[in-house]
Amino acid sequence: MNIGIVCYPTFGGSGVVATELGKALAAKGYHVHFISYSQPARLDFFNPNVFFHEVSIYKYPLFEYVPYETILASKIVDTVKQYKLEVLHVHYAIPHASAALMAKNILLEQGIDIPIVTTLHGTDITLVGKDPTYEPVVSYSINHSDAVTAVSESLKNDTIKNFHIQRPIYVVPNFIDFSRFTKQKKEHFKMAIAPNNEKILVHTSNFRKVKRVEDVVKVFALVADKIPSRLLLIGDGPERMNIELMAREMGVCDRVTFLGKQEQIEEILSVCDLFLLTSETESFGLAALEAMACEVPVISSNTGGIPEVNVHGVTGYLSNVGDVEDMAKNALKILTDDKILHQFRINALARANDFHIDKILPLYEDVYLSLVKAPQKS
Ligand code: GMT
């Protein structure tokens, strides 16, 4: 089967899910065609079943704004026809689903009916989508897709609550590829980061306001007050500078390391003791799942889809958004007793296994197969 995947080429979130999904489908023999404005971050290898089609954005001097959605729709039409795509999987309602629907209508006039699968990831629904400016297009895109999936029950419920939805939404959770995300022996990393056997706390994100990284630093300061510890902050984004200033003001910056964007995040997670995810909203929390796969328990807020991943008292603990005292108290429960930490590590790995790619990939395949008339492996 020839599958088109439309996604953002970014390091985190939906871009990673789309890329890892495409890689796994390609490994099973499907021909996977990525359509994006630049090469997705994790698509840096050769596989004869993987193709990349760049949406080239040329800024015509007449237009103040580049009409990206129009360019994307044209690219989709061309790619579907040229490579005989049989299904198009778009990640994000806007602009990907709306552009795909425009392409679908153009292709219909040419006698080609390409099914569109739209996956909702969160920001399109919980933040962007709630802006009334976008509501009609988001509702239309969901209602006219041939199948819609959401990455958590929570996101599905939010979508139904906030939009005028007239079609079923299937929950297909995010997944883990254990061939990559697994605890590795990286003792030299540990020695470099925590030479005196300090506990290592970690947070990864794109440092947007919604992540509340300031709470990560506050939790860390409370923990560091009680036990020798270090904080690793991975990723980059708009709040990074404020967070650095805050760490200085709180007198913990000597124990906080900003690592920026990292490709081999699993190597760093392998030496960590606790993952912090303090978000205001989070439709799933893939970053927490990746940590759990590397045997790192999670202290998180109890918002959105996080409770569907992190199990309170088993794989970590959940607290109300902003309750940094409770988060620090829970962190210390795990970090001050090695037996407890060990048990939480085992539990985190076991829970992550529920999201094994081998369990989740068939759910997407079923969605495709239900839409494609005479599926052929090619
Ligand atoms: O979290 C982000 O800022 C990135 C964002 C995105 O849209 O790519 O991530 C969203 O999708 C991920 C993959 O499905 C989820 O794991 C994240 O929870 C979700 N982010 C939010 O809901 C804030």
mmCIF file of C-alpha atoms and ligand atoms in Angstrom:
data_model
loop_
_atom_site.group_PDB
_atom_site.id
_atom_site.type_symbol
_atom_site.label_atom_id
_atom_site.label_comp_id
_atom_site.label_asym_id
_atom_site.label_seq_id
_atom_site.Cartn_x
_atom_site.Cartn_y
_atom_site.Cartn_z
ATOM 1 C CA MET A 1 0.000 0.000 0.000
ATOM 2 C CA ASN A 2 1.228 3.523 -0.772
ATOM 3 C CA ILE A 3 0.664 5.787 2.216
ATOM 4 C CA GLY A 4 1.103 9.568 2.332
ATOM 5 C CA ILE A 5 1.978 11.184 5.668
ATOM 6 C CA VAL A 6 1.596 14.930 6.101
ATOM 7 C CA CYS A 7 3.252 16.313 9.229
ATOM 8 C CA TYR A 8 5.338 19.022 10.804
ATOM 9 C CA PRO A 9 9.044 18.185 10.567
ATOM 10 C CA THR A 10 9.673 19.133 14.190
ATOM 11 C CA PHE A 11 11.717 17.476 16.943
ATOM 12 C CA GLY A 12 8.827 16.924 19.350
ATOM 13 C CA GLY A 13 5.228 15.819 19.572
ATOM 14 C CA SER A 14 3.213 15.239 16.443
ATOM 15 C CA GLY A 15 6.240 15.390 14.119
ATOM 16 C CA VAL A 16 7.959 12.592 16.015
ATOM 17 C CA VAL A 17 4.836 10.430 16.167
ATOM 18 C CA ALA A 18 4.211 10.841 12.424
ATOM 19 C CA THR A 19 7.835 10.088 11.549
ATOM 20 C CA GLU A 20 8.148 7.056 13.809
ATOM 21 C CA LEU A 21 4.838 5.738 12.488
ATOM 22 C CA GLY A 22 6.010 6.125 8.887
ATOM 23 C CA LYS A 23 9.323 4.416 9.655
ATOM 24 C CA ALA A 24 7.537 1.472 11.267
ATOM 25 C CA LEU A 25 5.115 1.162 8.334
ATOM 26 C CA ALA A 26 8.038 1.248 5.900
ATOM 27 C CA ALA A 27 9.767 -1.502 7.883
ATOM 28 C CA LYS A 28 6.625 -3.617 7.359
ATOM 29 C CA GLY A 29 6.836 -3.155 3.600
ATOM 30 C CA TYR A 30 4.472 -0.243 2.974
ATOM 31 C CA HIS A 31 5.655 2.576 0.731
ATOM 32 C CA VAL A 32 5.549 5.714 2.855
ATOM 33 C CA HIS A 33 5.621 9.192 1.328
ATOM 34 C CA PHE A 34 6.281 12.045 3.754
ATOM 35 C CA ILE A 35 5.014 15.466 2.701
ATOM 36 C CA SER A 36 6.372 18.351 4.765
ATOM 37 C CA TYR A 37 8.123 21.696 4.403
ATOM 38 C CA SER A 38 11.451 20.202 5.437
ATOM 39 C CA GLN A 39 12.922 16.805 6.172
ATOM 40 C CA PRO A 40 11.408 15.507 9.448
ATOM 41 C CA ALA A 41 13.982 15.479 12.270
ATOM 42 C CA ARG A 42 14.011 11.701 12.746
ATOM 43 C CA LEU A 43 14.024 10.875 9.015
ATOM 44 C CA ASP A 44 17.788 11.003 8.581
ATOM 45 C CA PHE A 45 18.491 7.539 7.175
ATOM 46 C CA PHE A 46 18.026 5.523 3.981
ATOM 47 C CA ASN A 47 15.146 3.121 3.551
ATOM 48 C CA PRO A 48 14.016 2.143 0.049
ATOM 49 C CA ASN A 49 10.377 2.294 1.185
ATOM 50 C CA VAL A 50 10.559 5.867 2.492
ATOM 51 C CA PHE A 51 10.137 8.923 0.269
ATOM 52 C CA PHE A 52 10.226 12.581 1.149
ATOM 53 C CA HIS A 53 8.424 15.297 -0.800
ATOM 54 C CA GLU A 54 9.297 18.816 0.201
ATOM 55 C CA VAL A 55 6.644 21.505 0.120
ATOM 56 C CA SER A 56 8.781 24.338 -1.181
ATOM 57 C CA ILE A 57 7.650 27.675 0.056
ATOM 58 C CA TYR A 58 8.366 30.420 -2.415
ATOM 59 C CA LYS A 59 7.416 33.883 -1.196
ATOM 60 C CA TYR A 60 5.926 35.657 -4.193
ATOM 61 C CA PRO A 61 6.564 39.395 -3.660
ATOM 62 C CA LEU A 62 2.875 40.245 -4.183
ATOM 63 C CA PHE A 63 1.769 38.203 -1.136
ATOM 64 C CA GLU A 64 2.454 39.569 2.317
ATOM 65 C CA TYR A 65 1.823 36.074 3.739
ATOM 66 C CA VAL A 66 2.796 32.804 2.114
ATOM 67 C CA PRO A 67 -0.393 30.816 1.312
ATOM 68 C CA TYR A 68 1.089 27.628 2.808
ATOM 69 C CA GLU A 69 -2.156 25.685 2.859
ATOM 70 C CA THR A 70 -2.646 26.261 -0.866
ATOM 71 C CA ILE A 71 0.915 25.238 -1.687
ATOM 72 C CA LEU A 72 0.516 22.136 0.485
ATOM 73 C CA ALA A 73 -2.797 21.183 -1.169
ATOM 74 C CA SER A 74 -1.184 21.433 -4.615
ATOM 75 C CA LYS A 75 1.756 19.325 -3.455
ATOM 76 C CA ILE A 76 -0.617 16.690 -2.085
ATOM 77 C CA VAL A 77 -2.539 16.550 -5.389
ATOM 78 C CA ASP A 78 0.702 16.101 -7.315
ATOM 79 C CA THR A 79 2.123 13.450 -4.953
ATOM 80 C CA VAL A 80 -1.101 11.413 -4.809
ATOM 81 C CA LYS A 81 -1.266 11.277 -8.620
ATOM 82 C CA GLN A 82 2.430 10.730 -9.271
ATOM 83 C CA TYR A 83 2.992 8.030 -6.626
ATOM 84 C CA LYS A 84 -0.493 6.507 -6.661
ATOM 85 C CA LEU A 85 -1.061 7.078 -2.964
ATOM 86 C CA GLU A 86 -3.952 5.049 -1.596
ATOM 87 C CA VAL A 87 -4.440 6.738 1.760
ATOM 88 C CA LEU A 88 -3.322 10.061 3.217
ATOM 89 C CA HIS A 89 -2.618 10.303 6.947
ATOM 90 C CA VAL A 90 -2.471 13.913 8.124
ATOM 91 C CA HIS A 91 -1.240 14.939 11.556
ATOM 92 C CA TYR A 92 -2.994 18.056 12.868
ATOM 93 C CA ALA A 93 -6.405 19.363 11.885
ATOM 94 C CA ILE A 94 -5.104 22.712 10.717
ATOM 95 C CA PRO A 95 -3.585 23.293 8.297
ATOM 96 C CA HIS A 96 -2.908 19.682 7.316
ATOM 97 C CA ALA A 97 -6.414 18.210 7.335
ATOM 98 C CA SER A 98 -7.934 21.299 5.762
ATOM 99 C CA ALA A 99 -5.292 21.320 2.999
ATOM 100 C CA ALA A 100 -5.769 17.579 2.475
ATOM 101 C CA LEU A 101 -9.525 18.084 2.083
ATOM 102 C CA MET A 102 -8.957 20.726 -0.552
ATOM 103 C CA ALA A 103 -6.640 18.273 -2.356
ATOM 104 C CA LYS A 104 -9.235 15.513 -1.996
ATOM 105 C CA ASN A 105 -11.890 17.659 -3.685
ATOM 106 C CA ILE A 106 -9.561 18.559 -6.543
ATOM 107 C CA LEU A 107 -8.658 14.892 -7.029
ATOM 108 C CA LEU A 108 -12.328 13.844 -6.936
ATOM 109 C CA GLU A 109 -12.924 15.993 -10.005
ATOM 110 C CA GLN A 110 -10.197 13.973 -11.697
ATOM 111 C CA GLY A 111 -11.778 10.658 -10.725
ATOM 112 C CA ILE A 112 -9.449 9.890 -7.776
ATOM 113 C CA ASP A 113 -10.948 9.336 -4.315
ATOM 114 C CA ILE A 114 -8.151 9.486 -1.731
ATOM 115 C CA PRO A 115 -9.236 8.657 1.838
ATOM 116 C CA ILE A 116 -8.034 11.112 4.495
ATOM 117 C CA VAL A 117 -7.134 9.969 8.018
ATOM 118 C CA THR A 118 -6.716 12.881 10.438
ATOM 119 C CA THR A 119 -4.890 12.436 13.730
ATOM 120 C CA LEU A 120 -5.476 15.039 16.431
ATOM 121 C CA HIS A 121 -2.477 15.658 18.661
ATOM 122 C CA GLY A 122 -3.574 18.281 21.097
ATOM 123 C CA THR A 123 -2.381 21.756 20.451
ATOM 124 C CA ASP A 124 -4.669 21.907 17.402
ATOM 125 C CA ILE A 125 -7.631 21.186 19.678
ATOM 126 C CA THR A 126 -6.834 22.329 23.200
ATOM 127 C CA LEU A 127 -5.121 25.593 22.352
ATOM 128 C CA VAL A 128 -5.312 26.633 18.706
ATOM 129 C CA GLY A 129 -8.672 25.052 18.016
ATOM 130 C CA LYS A 130 -10.448 26.781 20.887
ATOM 131 C CA ASP A 131 -9.670 30.152 19.346
ATOM 132 C CA PRO A 132 -13.016 30.999 17.688
ATOM 133 C CA THR A 133 -11.114 32.131 14.582
ATOM 134 C CA TYR A 134 -10.237 28.533 13.810
ATOM 135 C CA GLU A 135 -13.344 26.715 15.036
ATOM 136 C CA PRO A 136 -15.235 26.451 11.711
ATOM 137 C CA VAL A 137 -12.220 25.082 9.852
ATOM 138 C CA VAL A 138 -11.288 22.614 12.607
ATOM 139 C CA SER A 139 -14.890 21.331 12.853
ATOM 140 C CA TYR A 140 -15.154 21.061 9.063
ATOM 141 C CA SER A 141 -11.816 19.266 8.766
ATOM 142 C CA ILE A 142 -12.761 16.705 11.392
ATOM 143 C CA ASN A 143 -16.268 16.132 10.054
ATOM 144 C CA HIS A 144 -15.118 15.654 6.465
ATOM 145 C CA SER A 145 -12.103 13.421 7.084
ATOM 146 C CA ASP A 146 -12.732 9.773 6.246
ATOM 147 C CA ALA A 147 -11.424 8.704 9.669
ATOM 148 C CA VAL A 148 -10.308 10.664 12.709
ATOM 149 C CA THR A 149 -8.060 9.484 15.518
ATOM 150 C CA ALA A 150 -7.021 11.205 18.752
ATOM 151 C CA VAL A 151 -3.973 10.312 20.846
ATOM 152 C CA SER A 152 -5.907 10.005 24.130
ATOM 153 C CA GLU A 153 -9.434 9.631 25.536
ATOM 154 C CA SER A 154 -8.989 13.035 27.109
ATOM 155 C CA LEU A 155 -8.266 14.664 23.745
ATOM 156 C CA LYS A 156 -11.214 12.859 22.167
ATOM 157 C CA ASN A 157 -13.506 14.200 24.922
ATOM 158 C CA ASP A 158 -12.091 17.738 24.625
ATOM 159 C CA THR A 159 -12.664 17.653 20.874
ATOM 160 C CA ILE A 160 -16.275 16.548 21.262
ATOM 161 C CA LYS A 161 -16.821 19.191 23.972
ATOM 162 C CA ASN A 162 -15.303 22.103 22.050
ATOM 163 C CA PHE A 163 -16.300 21.454 18.436
ATOM 164 C CA HIS A 164 -19.377 20.456 16.486
ATOM 165 C CA ILE A 165 -18.370 16.891 15.764
ATOM 166 C CA GLN A 166 -20.635 14.587 13.776
ATOM 167 C CA ARG A 167 -18.390 11.609 13.270
ATOM 168 C CA PRO A 168 -16.665 8.998 15.431
ATOM 169 C CA ILE A 169 -13.206 9.691 16.817
ATOM 170 C CA TYR A 170 -11.054 6.618 17.490
ATOM 171 C CA VAL A 171 -8.430 6.734 20.212
ATOM 172 C CA VAL A 172 -5.070 5.467 18.995
ATOM 173 C CA PRO A 173 -2.520 6.293 21.697
ATOM 174 C CA ASN A 174 1.055 7.278 21.017
ATOM 175 C CA PHE A 175 3.591 4.483 21.037
ATOM 176 C CA ILE A 176 7.168 3.567 21.882
ATOM 177 C CA ASP A 177 9.758 1.930 19.695
ATOM 178 C CA PHE A 178 11.710 -0.126 22.221
ATOM 179 C CA SER A 179 14.479 -0.797 19.742
ATOM 180 C CA ARG A 180 15.440 2.805 20.411
ATOM 181 C CA PHE A 181 13.940 3.781 23.778
ATOM 182 C CA THR A 182 15.496 1.424 26.254
ATOM 183 C CA LYS A 183 17.788 1.945 29.239
ATOM 184 C CA GLN A 184 21.393 1.885 28.092
ATOM 185 C CA LYS A 185 24.607 1.564 30.044
ATOM 186 C CA LYS A 186 25.936 5.114 30.035
ATOM 187 C CA GLU A 187 27.905 5.215 33.270
ATOM 188 C CA HIS A 188 30.351 7.778 31.850
ATOM 189 C CA PHE A 189 27.414 10.179 31.309
ATOM 190 C CA LYS A 190 26.322 9.649 34.900
ATOM 191 C CA MET A 191 29.837 10.284 36.174
ATOM 192 C CA ALA A 192 30.044 13.500 34.161
ATOM 193 C CA ILE A 193 26.663 14.858 35.252
ATOM 194 C CA ALA A 194 26.532 13.641 38.841
ATOM 195 C CA PRO A 195 30.090 12.773 39.975
ATOM 196 C CA ASN A 196 29.020 12.545 43.621
ATOM 197 C CA ASN A 197 26.121 10.219 42.884
ATOM 198 C CA GLU A 198 23.561 12.989 43.045
ATOM 199 C CA LYS A 199 20.031 12.135 41.889
ATOM 200 C CA ILE A 200 19.339 13.293 38.313
ATOM 201 C CA LEU A 201 16.004 14.917 37.491
ATOM 202 C CA VAL A 202 15.145 15.688 33.886
ATOM 203 C CA HIS A 203 12.623 17.599 31.809
ATOM 204 C CA THR A 204 12.338 17.760 28.034
ATOM 205 C CA SER A 205 10.054 20.059 26.084
ATOM 206 C CA ASN A 206 9.847 22.876 23.588
ATOM 207 C CA PHE A 207 9.809 25.418 26.439
ATOM 208 C CA ARG A 208 6.439 26.865 25.520
ATOM 209 C CA LYS A 209 4.428 28.584 28.269
ATOM 210 C CA VAL A 210 1.991 25.655 28.354
ATOM 211 C CA LYS A 211 4.807 23.428 29.709
ATOM 212 C CA ARG A 212 5.162 25.503 32.907
ATOM 213 C CA VAL A 213 8.911 24.861 33.007
ATOM 214 C CA GLU A 214 9.065 27.370 35.880
ATOM 215 C CA ASP A 215 7.302 24.701 37.978
ATOM 216 C CA VAL A 216 9.996 22.204 37.010
ATOM 217 C CA VAL A 217 12.626 24.541 38.452
ATOM 218 C CA LYS A 218 10.539 25.184 41.579
ATOM 219 C CA VAL A 219 10.080 21.454 42.191
ATOM 220 C CA PHE A 220 13.780 20.904 41.649
ATOM 221 C CA ALA A 221 14.710 23.685 44.093
ATOM 222 C CA LEU A 222 12.565 22.043 46.797
ATOM 223 C CA VAL A 223 14.110 18.637 46.108
ATOM 224 C CA ALA A 224 17.671 19.989 45.925
ATOM 225 C CA ASP A 225 17.108 21.592 49.299
ATOM 226 C CA LYS A 226 16.704 18.124 50.816
ATOM 227 C CA ILE A 227 18.963 15.804 48.776
ATOM 228 C CA PRO A 228 22.005 16.237 46.518
ATOM 229 C CA SER A 229 20.574 16.448 43.025
ATOM 230 C CA ARG A 230 20.957 17.808 39.492
ATOM 231 C CA LEU A 231 18.429 18.983 36.924
ATOM 232 C CA LEU A 232 18.836 18.453 33.184
ATOM 233 C CA LEU A 233 16.705 20.639 30.923
ATOM 234 C CA ILE A 234 16.525 19.357 27.363
ATOM 235 C CA GLY A 235 15.015 21.220 24.414
ATOM 236 C CA ASP A 236 14.656 24.827 23.493
ATOM 237 C CA GLY A 237 11.929 27.383 22.999
ATOM 238 C CA PRO A 238 10.466 30.765 23.888
ATOM 239 C CA GLU A 239 10.655 30.411 27.712
ATOM 240 C CA ARG A 240 14.226 29.148 27.872
ATOM 241 C CA MET A 241 15.795 32.524 28.738
ATOM 242 C CA ASN A 242 13.252 33.264 31.495
ATOM 243 C CA ILE A 243 13.859 29.856 33.004
ATOM 244 C CA GLU A 244 17.601 30.414 33.052
ATOM 245 C CA LEU A 245 17.129 33.743 34.836
ATOM 246 C CA MET A 246 14.755 32.139 37.285
ATOM 247 C CA ALA A 247 17.229 29.336 38.100
ATOM 248 C CA ARG A 248 19.829 32.032 38.841
ATOM 249 C CA GLU A 249 17.476 33.985 41.082
ATOM 250 C CA MET A 250 16.517 30.860 42.981
ATOM 251 C CA GLY A 251 20.181 30.017 43.556
ATOM 252 C CA VAL A 252 20.065 26.614 41.844
ATOM 253 C CA CYS A 253 21.635 27.421 38.479
ATOM 254 C CA ASP A 254 24.903 25.712 39.509
ATOM 255 C CA ARG A 255 22.933 22.440 39.605
ATOM 256 C CA VAL A 256 20.833 23.013 36.458
ATOM 257 C CA THR A 257 22.206 22.129 33.024
ATOM 258 C CA PHE A 258 20.583 23.301 29.800
ATOM 259 C CA LEU A 259 21.389 20.746 27.122
ATOM 260 C CA GLY A 260 19.411 22.295 24.243
ATOM 261 C CA LYS A 261 17.947 20.099 21.518
ATOM 262 C CA GLN A 262 19.286 16.556 21.680
ATOM 263 C CA GLU A 263 19.014 13.836 19.030
ATOM 264 C CA GLN A 264 19.853 10.814 21.224
ATOM 265 C CA ILE A 265 17.587 11.650 24.102
ATOM 266 C CA GLU A 266 17.363 7.988 25.192
ATOM 267 C CA GLU A 267 21.061 8.021 26.108
ATOM 268 C CA ILE A 268 20.505 10.862 28.542
ATOM 269 C CA LEU A 269 17.255 9.418 29.924
ATOM 270 C CA SER A 270 19.197 6.236 30.663
ATOM 271 C CA VAL A 271 21.097 7.921 33.509
ATOM 272 C CA CYS A 272 18.143 9.839 34.984
ATOM 273 C CA ASP A 273 16.193 9.067 38.151
ATOM 274 C CA LEU A 274 13.041 11.141 37.708
ATOM 275 C CA PHE A 275 11.206 12.860 34.852
ATOM 276 C CA LEU A 276 9.233 16.061 35.540
ATOM 277 C CA LEU A 277 6.249 17.085 33.395
ATOM 278 C CA THR A 278 4.372 20.011 34.931
ATOM 279 C CA SER A 279 2.263 21.122 31.927
ATOM 280 C CA GLU A 280 -0.874 23.237 32.068
ATOM 281 C CA THR A 281 -2.418 20.996 29.395
ATOM 282 C CA GLU A 282 -1.004 17.953 27.670
ATOM 283 C CA SER A 283 -3.021 15.727 25.374
ATOM 284 C CA PHE A 284 -0.767 12.707 25.913
ATOM 285 C CA GLY A 285 2.749 13.441 27.141
ATOM 286 C CA LEU A 286 4.937 11.443 24.776
ATOM 287 C CA ALA A 287 8.054 12.803 26.475
ATOM 288 C CA ALA A 288 6.968 11.135 29.744
ATOM 289 C CA LEU A 289 6.324 7.841 27.957
ATOM 290 C CA GLU A 290 9.801 7.945 26.395
ATOM 291 C CA ALA A 291 11.261 8.451 29.880
ATOM 292 C CA MET A 292 9.226 5.554 31.284
ATOM 293 C CA ALA A 293 10.498 3.273 28.507
ATOM 294 C CA CYS A 294 14.018 4.122 29.767
ATOM 295 C CA GLU A 295 12.913 3.135 33.307
ATOM 296 C CA VAL A 296 12.504 6.665 34.605
ATOM 297 C CA PRO A 297 9.477 7.305 36.889
ATOM 298 C CA VAL A 298 7.420 10.445 36.314
ATOM 299 C CA ILE A 299 6.254 13.305 38.521
ATOM 300 C CA SER A 300 3.588 15.161 36.571
ATOM 301 C CA SER A 301 0.521 17.318 36.633
ATOM 302 C CA ASN A 302 -2.795 15.482 36.360
ATOM 303 C CA THR A 303 -4.016 17.344 33.302
ATOM 304 C CA GLY A 304 -5.362 16.134 29.929
ATOM 305 C CA GLY A 305 -4.144 12.726 28.826
ATOM 306 C CA ILE A 306 -1.220 12.442 31.257
ATOM 307 C CA PRO A 307 -3.175 10.211 33.709
ATOM 308 C CA GLU A 308 -3.685 7.752 30.821
ATOM 309 C CA VAL A 309 0.102 7.320 30.721
ATOM 310 C CA ASN A 310 1.499 8.000 34.211
ATOM 311 C CA VAL A 311 -0.250 5.908 36.870
ATOM 312 C CA HIS A 312 -0.461 7.605 40.284
ATOM 313 C CA GLY A 313 1.508 5.734 42.954
ATOM 314 C CA VAL A 314 2.703 3.119 40.433
ATOM 315 C CA THR A 315 4.823 4.685 37.689
ATOM 316 C CA GLY A 316 5.153 8.030 39.451
ATOM 317 C CA TYR A 317 2.761 10.562 40.963
ATOM 318 C CA LEU A 318 0.266 13.135 39.692
ATOM 319 C CA SER A 319 -0.536 16.498 41.288
ATOM 320 C CA ASN A 320 -2.787 19.433 40.448
ATOM 321 C CA VAL A 321 -1.323 21.886 37.941
ATOM 322 C CA GLY A 322 0.949 24.316 39.793
ATOM 323 C CA ASP A 323 1.062 22.363 43.084
ATOM 324 C CA VAL A 324 4.864 22.324 43.234
ATOM 325 C CA GLU A 325 4.956 21.431 46.956
ATOM 326 C CA ASP A 326 3.005 18.237 46.333
ATOM 327 C CA MET A 327 5.167 17.411 43.323
ATOM 328 C CA ALA A 328 8.359 17.896 45.363
ATOM 329 C CA LYS A 329 6.972 15.810 48.245
ATOM 330 C CA ASN A 330 6.189 12.982 45.814
ATOM 331 C CA ALA A 331 9.573 13.308 44.124
ATOM 332 C CA LEU A 332 11.289 12.903 47.494
ATOM 333 C CA LYS A 333 9.179 9.815 48.313
ATOM 334 C CA ILE A 334 10.720 8.136 45.270
ATOM 335 C CA LEU A 335 14.229 9.554 45.413
ATOM 336 C CA THR A 336 15.022 9.039 49.095
ATOM 337 C CA ASP A 337 14.580 5.276 49.109
ATOM 338 C CA ASP A 338 16.480 3.220 46.541
ATOM 339 C CA LYS A 339 14.136 0.253 46.924
ATOM 340 C CA ILE A 340 11.129 2.444 46.112
ATOM 341 C CA LEU A 341 12.961 4.043 43.188
ATOM 342 C CA HIS A 342 13.829 0.590 41.861
ATOM 343 C CA GLN A 343 10.180 -0.536 42.065
ATOM 344 C CA PHE A 344 8.939 2.613 40.329
ATOM 345 C CA ARG A 345 11.500 2.053 37.572
ATOM 346 C CA ILE A 346 10.190 -1.479 37.011
ATOM 347 C CA ASN A 347 6.582 -0.234 37.009
ATOM 348 C CA ALA A 348 7.383 2.589 34.574
ATOM 349 C CA LEU A 349 8.912 0.156 32.103
ATOM 350 C CA ALA A 350 5.984 -2.259 32.422
ATOM 351 C CA ARG A 351 3.473 0.549 31.793
ATOM 352 C CA ALA A 352 5.457 1.824 28.809
ATOM 353 C CA ASN A 353 5.222 -1.661 27.369
ATOM 354 C CA ASP A 354 1.430 -1.183 27.076
ATOM 355 C CA PHE A 355 2.271 1.386 24.392
ATOM 356 C CA HIS A 356 4.705 -0.859 22.506
ATOM 357 C CA ILE A 357 4.733 0.024 18.821
ATOM 358 C CA ASP A 358 3.817 -3.577 17.956
ATOM 359 C CA LYS A 359 0.542 -3.096 19.843
ATOM 360 C CA ILE A 360 -0.345 0.332 18.439
ATOM 361 C CA LEU A 361 0.776 0.079 14.792
ATOM 362 C CA PRO A 362 -1.935 -2.487 13.897
ATOM 363 C CA LEU A 363 -4.567 -0.023 15.135
ATOM 364 C CA TYR A 364 -3.464 2.490 12.479
ATOM 365 C CA GLU A 365 -3.201 -0.278 9.870
ATOM 366 C CA ASP A 366 -6.806 -1.287 10.639
ATOM 367 C CA VAL A 367 -7.935 2.303 10.076
ATOM 368 C CA TYR A 368 -6.139 2.449 6.697
ATOM 369 C CA LEU A 369 -7.385 -0.963 5.594
ATOM 370 C CA SER A 370 -10.974 -0.068 6.463
ATOM 371 C CA LEU A 371 -10.737 2.842 4.001
ATOM 372 C CA VAL A 372 -8.719 1.340 1.166
ATOM 373 C CA LYS A 373 -10.791 -0.826 -1.141
ATOM 374 C CA ALA A 374 -8.393 -3.454 -2.445
ATOM 375 C CA PRO A 375 -5.284 -3.174 -0.295
ATOM 376 C CA GLN A 376 -2.066 -4.452 -1.783
ATOM 377 C CA LYS A 377 1.303 -4.629 -0.080
ATOM 378 C CA SER A 378 3.849 -3.083 -2.383
HETATM 379 O O1 GMT B 1 3.716 19.517 23.273
HETATM 380 C C1 GMT B 1 4.021 20.232 22.337
HETATM 381 O O2 GMT B 1 4.248 21.425 22.459
HETATM 382 C C2 GMT B 1 4.141 19.659 20.947
HETATM 383 C C3 GMT B 1 2.817 19.087 20.548
HETATM 384 C C4 GMT B 1 2.609 18.949 19.070
HETATM 385 O O3 GMT B 1 1.542 19.367 18.671
HETATM 386 O O4 GMT B 1 3.414 18.402 18.337
HETATM 387 O O5 GMT B 1 2.606 17.842 21.211
HETATM 388 C C5 GMT B 1 1.296 17.345 21.257
HETATM 389 O O6 GMT B 1 1.302 16.096 20.568
HETATM 390 C C6 GMT B 1 2.119 15.083 21.198
HETATM 391 C C7 GMT B 1 2.097 13.856 20.302
HETATM 392 O O7 GMT B 1 0.812 13.350 20.137
HETATM 393 C C8 GMT B 1 1.596 14.806 22.602
HETATM 394 O O8 GMT B 1 2.378 13.816 23.233
HETATM 395 C C9 GMT B 1 1.639 16.102 23.427
HETATM 396 O O9 GMT B 1 1.056 15.859 24.696
HETATM 397 C C10 GMT B 1 0.866 17.199 22.722
HETATM 398 N N1 GMT B 1 1.070 18.473 23.415
HETATM 399 C C11 GMT B 1 0.107 19.137 24.058
HETATM 400 O O10 GMT B 1 -1.036 18.725 24.158
HETATM 401 C C12 GMT B 1 0.497 20.417 24.707
#
